[in-house]
Amino acid sequence: MSNTIVIGAQWGDEGKGKIVDLLTEKADVVVRPQGGNNAGHTVISDGKQYILHLIPSGILWPGKLCVIGNGVVMDPCALLKEIDGLQEKEIAVSPENLRISDRAHLVMPFHREMDAFKEANRVVKIGTTKRGIGPTYGDKVDRIGFRLHELVGDPSGFAERFHTRVTECNRLFETVDMPPLDAEAAARELLAAGERLAPYCADTVEILHRAMKEGRTLLFEGAQGTYLDIDQGTYPYVTSSNTTSGGACTGSGVPPQRIDRVVGVTKAYTTRVGEGPFPTQNDELADRFHKMGREFGATTGRKRRCGWLDLVLVRYAAMVNGFDELAITILDGLDDCDEIPVCTHYELDGRKLRLPPASARDFERVVPVYETLPGWRSDISGISRYEDLPANALAYLAFIEKETETPVTMVGVGPSRDQTILR
Ligand code: IMP
């Protein structure tokens, strides 16, 4: 297999975990390049469900190396909890199969507090996961962040700078009647976490380049989705990292010409958690999924908003990410539909838009224009060959290919590993 990036074409939760899990079989190294424990990747393996937040889902495969890249923001205590949780389920996690970039920024307790405080007091909410992601990336860009090499390589220097920073934060917290942080207790916890994480900390850029020299293949597991990208998404209702394919390069130190393949993942319909525009939102469809126990967030348990497939989104995602192919997930989610509306373009003030507008206000005002395709009204969850899908399901997939100018190569028809049809 060639070096491959897997990217969500919507607002995250497209089922990337399962596609990555499938592609991992032929990869040697699985890299997580951006985001933090705001992500929740659900993978069902051997009948057991795993929800991964920071660790690449390649960890479920023996013999694969997993890398948390420099573009990730990592909460040391959350990561240790995740490692412990996997080990309890008898999944081997050790510095043999997990390495973390020495340059990865750390989510600090004050970042989490700030995230929660800002979100609670925002008049127009973003609906963040309150994991401290925005404030951590904010400090990174402001050049006042903490990186893993500092915590594990210079604990006393880290402790000193941490105390100064907590003093500054507590001054700020006092002005808004927030309880102060206990710097001593927090530093103790972080330093203990640093000791445990030290064997995992490495120059992962060197590791990845060495792996490529040895002819090993890399798989990049993008977190969130294109429309949560800080540049290309529905700003300001986005996360704080580059979730698009370029972010896989900057977040890992692997240059663009070493990437051979970009796989876009899109649900057969659309979902979104958190606030922000969603032109094809349909509450009836959402009710249907929620009653079936589907479409609850893997990280926060929140009900996902649901709607019809929006090809304006997938079309633009194919452009900005350079999708070579598409994986369509949860096609079986539409099994019960008599008819399936698909949004082909928007109308805004009498203009036809085939690509998303820049402004969130315009995004809220666009009118989705649908083409309605016939449903297949049958259970496709047991089908394993593309050509065995019902004619109307094949027509639905062909329509997506035509509108996005991207071939569909994988189709998900159920949650487990063997329920993905490879074309
Ligand atoms: P943050 O990343 O916690 O700052 O949240 C910003 C926005 O991104 C919110 O709307 C979140 O719900 C959304 N978000 C962040 N991570 C994910 C994810 O992994 N899946 C889906 N939505 C996400």
XYZ file of C-alpha atoms and ligand atoms in Angstrom:
446
model
C 0.000 0.000 0.000
C 1.060 3.574 -0.589
C 1.250 6.400 1.973
C -2.390 7.289 2.521
C -4.271 10.067 4.279
C -7.836 9.442 5.486
C -9.940 12.601 5.870
C -13.556 13.276 6.831
C -15.526 15.091 4.134
C -18.151 16.524 6.496
C -18.241 17.720 10.131
C -16.447 14.740 11.645
C -17.947 11.438 12.801
C -17.977 10.087 9.252
C -16.821 6.667 10.412
C -13.144 7.265 9.630
C -12.071 4.980 12.491
C -13.498 1.983 10.712
C -11.955 2.865 7.343
C -8.586 3.499 8.991
C -8.892 0.195 10.820
C -9.501 -1.546 7.512
C -6.586 0.156 5.720
C -4.281 -0.535 8.662
C -3.972 -4.148 7.591
C -1.693 -3.056 4.727
C 0.088 -0.197 6.547
C 3.118 -0.359 8.822
C 2.755 2.922 10.696
C -0.472 4.735 11.654
C -0.110 8.452 12.334
C -2.468 10.833 14.067
C -1.454 14.309 12.856
C -3.797 16.840 14.536
C -6.622 17.482 16.987
C -6.797 16.206 20.522
C -9.108 14.207 22.733
C -12.032 16.145 21.259
C -12.054 13.288 18.726
C -13.755 9.975 19.338
C -13.031 7.175 16.876
C -15.273 4.159 17.310
C -13.931 0.832 16.080
C -15.570 -2.551 16.489
C -13.002 -5.338 16.451
C -13.670 -9.001 17.188
C -17.111 -8.043 18.453
C -15.700 -5.574 20.998
C -16.215 -1.831 20.752
C -13.303 0.546 21.304
C -13.554 4.337 21.430
C -10.204 5.989 20.814
C -9.593 9.663 21.453
C -5.872 10.318 21.026
C -4.310 6.989 20.136
C -4.479 5.975 16.463
C -6.848 3.077 15.876
C -3.899 1.085 14.468
C -3.185 0.213 18.096
C -5.800 -2.538 17.801
C -3.579 -4.338 15.267
C -0.573 -6.252 16.547
C 2.765 -5.328 15.012
C 1.818 -1.811 13.875
C 3.594 1.304 15.050
C 1.310 4.180 16.076
C 2.522 7.769 16.115
C 0.966 10.827 17.726
C 2.380 13.643 15.613
C 3.637 17.121 16.415
C 0.349 18.700 15.295
C -1.664 16.985 18.014
C -2.586 18.707 21.275
C -2.277 16.097 23.957
C -3.784 16.017 27.430
C -1.218 13.913 29.346
C -3.692 12.626 31.947
C -6.350 11.830 29.325
C -3.766 9.952 27.256
C -2.664 7.855 30.232
C -6.294 7.041 30.988
C -6.724 5.889 27.406
C -3.566 3.762 27.550
C -4.730 2.190 30.842
C -8.219 1.558 29.428
C -6.793 -0.272 26.412
C -4.407 -2.308 28.538
C -7.336 -3.345 30.753
C -8.981 -4.683 27.582
C -5.766 -6.609 26.888
C -4.641 -4.404 24.019
C -0.862 -4.066 24.151
C 0.263 -0.431 24.413
C 3.932 0.298 25.056
C 6.748 2.398 23.593
C 7.200 -0.545 21.215
C 3.992 0.336 19.369
C 3.221 3.930 20.396
C 5.481 6.971 20.032
C 4.491 10.571 20.756
C 6.123 13.588 19.166
C 8.396 15.537 21.496
C 6.963 18.652 19.794
C 3.294 17.898 20.537
C 1.652 20.633 22.597
C 0.107 19.792 25.946
C -3.420 20.532 27.071
C -3.104 22.025 30.557
C -5.776 22.120 33.277
C -6.189 25.880 32.743
C -6.895 25.271 29.044
C -9.804 23.013 29.967
C -11.109 25.578 32.494
C -10.833 28.389 29.945
C -12.582 26.353 27.261
C -15.512 25.576 29.578
C -15.711 29.153 30.876
C -15.568 30.760 27.435
C -18.139 28.352 26.023
C -20.528 28.918 28.960
C -20.296 32.686 28.514
C -20.373 32.922 24.730
C -23.536 34.616 23.504
C -23.168 32.781 20.204
C -21.954 29.320 21.169
C -19.594 27.054 19.206
C -20.577 23.939 21.133
C -16.975 22.879 21.897
C -16.174 19.551 23.511
C -14.702 21.461 26.515
C -11.485 19.452 26.257
C -9.331 22.606 26.148
C -8.545 22.268 22.451
C -9.072 25.911 21.358
C -7.092 27.481 24.246
C -4.205 25.015 23.738
C -3.886 25.744 20.022
C -4.335 29.443 20.908
C -1.302 29.299 23.229
C 0.666 27.398 20.581
C 0.059 30.158 18.035
C 0.710 32.781 20.731
C 4.056 30.987 21.359
C 3.415 30.426 25.049
C 2.440 26.739 24.906
C 3.989 23.757 26.681
C 5.376 20.865 24.638
C 5.997 17.271 25.611
C 9.822 17.536 25.430
C 9.668 20.218 28.111
C 7.606 18.096 30.511
C 9.720 14.960 30.138
C 13.134 16.453 29.341
C 13.253 19.367 31.775
C 10.784 18.693 34.616
C 12.106 21.420 36.910
C 12.058 24.036 34.125
C 8.550 22.852 33.248
C 7.398 23.148 36.889
C 8.752 26.676 37.165
C 7.111 27.902 33.962
C 3.906 26.050 34.832
C 3.693 27.822 38.218
C 4.183 31.217 36.548
C 1.500 30.449 34.001
C -0.971 29.230 36.656
C -0.334 32.420 38.657
C -1.211 34.456 35.559
C -4.281 32.347 34.854
C -5.469 32.568 38.460
C -5.265 36.372 38.277
C -7.471 36.218 35.227
C -9.823 33.684 36.848
C -10.218 35.948 39.899
C -11.514 38.787 37.732
C -14.332 36.542 36.509
C -15.047 34.825 39.868
C -13.638 31.470 38.802
C -12.036 29.339 41.530
C -8.220 29.394 41.359
C -6.249 26.350 40.234
C -4.088 24.559 42.778
C -0.727 24.898 41.010
C 1.071 22.470 43.355
C -1.432 19.646 42.932
C -1.719 20.164 39.175
C 2.083 20.249 38.721
C 2.454 17.054 40.767
C -0.102 15.281 38.599
C 1.506 16.512 35.362
C 5.041 15.626 36.433
C 3.911 12.125 37.411
C 2.207 11.824 33.996
C 5.424 13.081 32.350
C 7.426 10.329 34.038
C 5.086 7.686 32.688
C 5.020 9.234 29.208
C 8.791 9.748 28.933
C 9.487 6.363 27.272
C 6.903 7.172 24.579
C 8.348 10.620 23.771
C 10.461 10.710 20.610
C 11.492 12.681 17.554
C 8.689 11.198 15.500
C 9.739 13.107 12.364
C 12.938 11.075 12.352
C 11.014 7.856 13.044
C 8.634 8.475 10.137
C 11.390 9.380 7.690
C 13.400 6.329 8.707
C 10.320 4.158 8.216
C 9.807 5.573 4.712
C 13.491 4.965 3.852
C 13.022 1.346 4.906
C 10.091 1.093 2.489
C 7.423 0.967 5.165
C 4.048 2.538 4.475
C 2.282 5.228 6.454
C -1.399 5.720 7.092
C -2.560 9.101 8.383
C -5.697 9.146 10.475
C -7.239 12.610 10.177
C -9.406 13.657 13.109
C -12.664 15.668 12.838
C -13.684 16.600 9.285
C -13.179 19.136 6.505
C -15.888 21.525 7.755
C -14.288 21.721 11.199
C -11.006 22.872 9.602
C -9.843 26.224 10.982
C -9.311 27.558 7.421
C -11.690 25.623 5.173
C -14.525 24.913 7.602
C -17.675 26.759 8.612
C -15.667 29.357 10.543
C -16.088 30.267 13.395
C -18.014 27.023 14.106
C -14.903 24.916 13.684
C -12.177 23.291 15.722
C -8.742 24.893 16.029
C -6.596 22.693 13.788
C -6.200 21.978 10.068
C -8.312 18.886 9.654
C -7.799 18.818 5.870
C -5.088 16.778 4.129
C -2.409 19.490 4.348
C -2.675 19.239 8.140
C -1.466 15.641 7.918
C 1.836 16.914 6.475
C 2.399 19.848 8.828
C 1.197 17.757 11.764
C 3.684 14.959 11.127
C 6.694 16.398 9.318
C 6.057 14.224 6.260
C 6.258 16.359 3.085
C 3.393 16.470 0.527
C 5.275 14.655 -2.256
C 5.510 11.563 -0.042
C 1.717 11.265 0.005
C 0.380 8.863 -2.622
C -3.295 8.667 -1.874
C -6.006 10.684 -0.112
C -9.214 8.889 0.862
C -12.259 11.018 1.694
C -14.817 9.533 4.061
C -18.422 10.652 3.980
C -21.554 9.263 5.516
C -24.346 8.446 3.076
C -26.190 11.301 4.818
C -24.853 14.159 6.995
C -24.412 14.695 10.745
C -22.997 17.420 12.910
C -22.438 17.888 16.652
C -22.114 21.296 18.196
C -23.368 24.571 16.807
C -23.105 26.124 13.362
C -24.779 26.081 9.961
C -26.160 22.818 8.581
C -28.232 23.511 5.437
C -29.639 19.985 4.954
C -30.529 19.370 8.626
C -33.686 17.286 8.947
C -35.139 16.631 12.393
C -37.341 13.756 11.237
C -34.285 11.877 9.997
C -32.515 12.670 13.283
C -35.451 11.310 15.324
C -35.391 8.135 13.286
C -31.673 7.539 13.978
C -31.885 8.497 17.663
C -34.811 6.099 18.227
C -32.602 3.354 16.753
C -29.873 4.336 19.273
C -27.704 5.728 16.483
C -25.955 9.066 16.061
C -24.828 9.953 19.556
C -21.387 11.604 19.905
C -18.557 9.199 20.829
C -16.755 11.794 22.993
C -19.541 13.744 24.686
C -22.588 11.478 24.166
C -24.450 14.456 22.676
C -27.192 13.769 20.125
C -25.820 14.442 16.665
C -27.817 16.681 14.361
C -28.727 14.747 11.209
C -29.693 15.622 7.644
C -29.552 14.544 4.023
C -26.348 14.169 2.053
C -24.987 17.563 1.050
C -22.922 17.284 -2.111
C -21.895 20.939 -1.970
C -19.844 19.944 1.065
C -18.419 16.736 -0.381
C -17.583 18.426 -3.710
C -15.547 21.188 -2.045
C -13.955 18.676 0.349
C -12.815 16.649 -2.671
C -11.166 19.796 -4.058
C -9.364 21.078 -0.982
C -8.184 17.669 0.190
C -7.409 16.245 -3.251
C -9.516 13.136 -2.685
C -8.458 10.308 -4.980
C -11.402 8.234 -3.861
C -14.399 8.216 -1.548
C -15.471 5.807 1.175
C -19.226 6.053 1.778
C -20.161 4.944 5.285
C -23.461 3.816 6.821
C -25.240 3.381 3.502
C -27.436 0.926 5.450
C -28.683 3.934 7.480
C -30.895 4.776 4.480
C -32.328 1.260 4.046
C -35.817 2.328 5.222
C -36.184 5.405 3.007
C -38.773 5.452 0.220
C -37.054 8.431 -1.320
C -33.696 10.043 -0.639
C -33.233 13.759 -1.203
C -29.647 14.779 -2.026
C -28.540 18.394 -2.001
C -26.768 19.248 -5.268
C -26.379 23.003 -4.795
C -27.535 25.960 -2.735
C -29.422 29.090 -3.665
C -28.551 32.385 -2.045
C -30.241 35.664 -3.003
C -31.138 34.252 -6.418
C -27.612 32.920 -7.059
C -26.771 29.249 -7.563
C -23.873 28.048 -5.371
C -22.122 24.773 -6.153
C -19.442 25.477 -3.525
C -19.860 26.623 0.096
C -19.922 30.342 0.921
C -17.182 31.823 3.123
C -19.481 33.545 5.589
C -21.281 31.580 8.299
C -24.154 34.056 8.019
C -24.552 33.262 4.337
C -24.234 29.567 5.187
C -27.198 29.965 7.567
C -29.235 31.645 4.819
C -28.567 29.323 1.878
C -31.490 27.274 0.572
C -30.485 23.697 -0.227
C -31.731 22.463 -3.598
C -32.375 18.723 -3.730
C -32.603 16.041 -6.325
C -34.709 13.157 -5.004
C -33.521 9.636 -5.728
C -35.563 6.466 -5.126
C -34.728 4.407 -2.038
C -33.945 0.663 -2.131
C -36.102 -0.357 0.847
C -34.174 -3.491 1.737
C -31.615 -4.633 4.290
C -28.164 -4.300 2.722
C -26.180 -5.090 5.882
C -25.310 -8.622 4.759
C -24.089 -7.691 1.263
C -20.385 -8.113 0.642
C -19.986 -7.457 -3.109
C -20.491 -4.058 -4.720
C -22.401 -5.442 -7.681
C -24.840 -7.204 -5.320
C -26.126 -3.907 -3.907
C -29.699 -3.062 -4.992
C -29.936 -1.122 -8.253
C -31.184 2.019 -6.483
C -28.266 1.911 -4.027
C -25.843 1.614 -6.959
C -27.603 4.546 -8.635
C -27.246 6.572 -5.408
C -23.491 5.891 -5.318
C -23.115 6.667 -9.032
C -24.867 9.991 -8.450
C -22.361 10.891 -5.713
C -19.470 9.979 -8.016
C -20.819 12.133 -10.834
C -21.462 15.181 -8.636
C -18.102 15.023 -6.832
C -16.027 13.729 -9.765
C -14.521 11.189 -7.383
C -14.787 7.391 -7.561
C -16.401 5.485 -4.701
C -14.119 2.611 -3.688
C -15.493 1.555 -0.298
C -19.023 1.305 1.072
C -19.964 0.706 4.707
C -23.119 -1.354 5.267
C -22.809 -2.011 9.018
C -20.611 -1.343 12.039
C -18.259 -4.313 12.047
C -14.978 -4.812 10.214
C -16.397 -7.224 7.659
C -19.306 -4.929 6.772
C -17.303 -2.745 4.403
C -17.596 -3.498 0.704
C -14.389 -3.001 -1.243
C -14.937 -2.268 -4.883
P -13.509 21.801 19.960
O -12.704 21.039 18.964
O -13.738 21.059 21.245
O -12.979 23.191 20.191
O -14.982 22.006 19.348
C -15.226 22.813 18.195
C -16.317 22.202 17.336
O -15.833 21.009 16.739
C -17.582 21.789 18.111
O -18.698 22.005 17.272
C -17.388 20.320 18.337
O -18.602 19.633 18.516
C -16.701 19.915 17.050
N -15.852 18.726 17.171
C -14.624 18.638 17.707
N -14.138 17.391 17.597
C -15.064 16.676 16.947
C -15.123 15.313 16.480
O -14.202 14.505 16.650
N -16.274 14.958 15.833
C -17.275 15.830 15.597
N -17.264 17.101 15.994
C -16.166 17.519 16.661
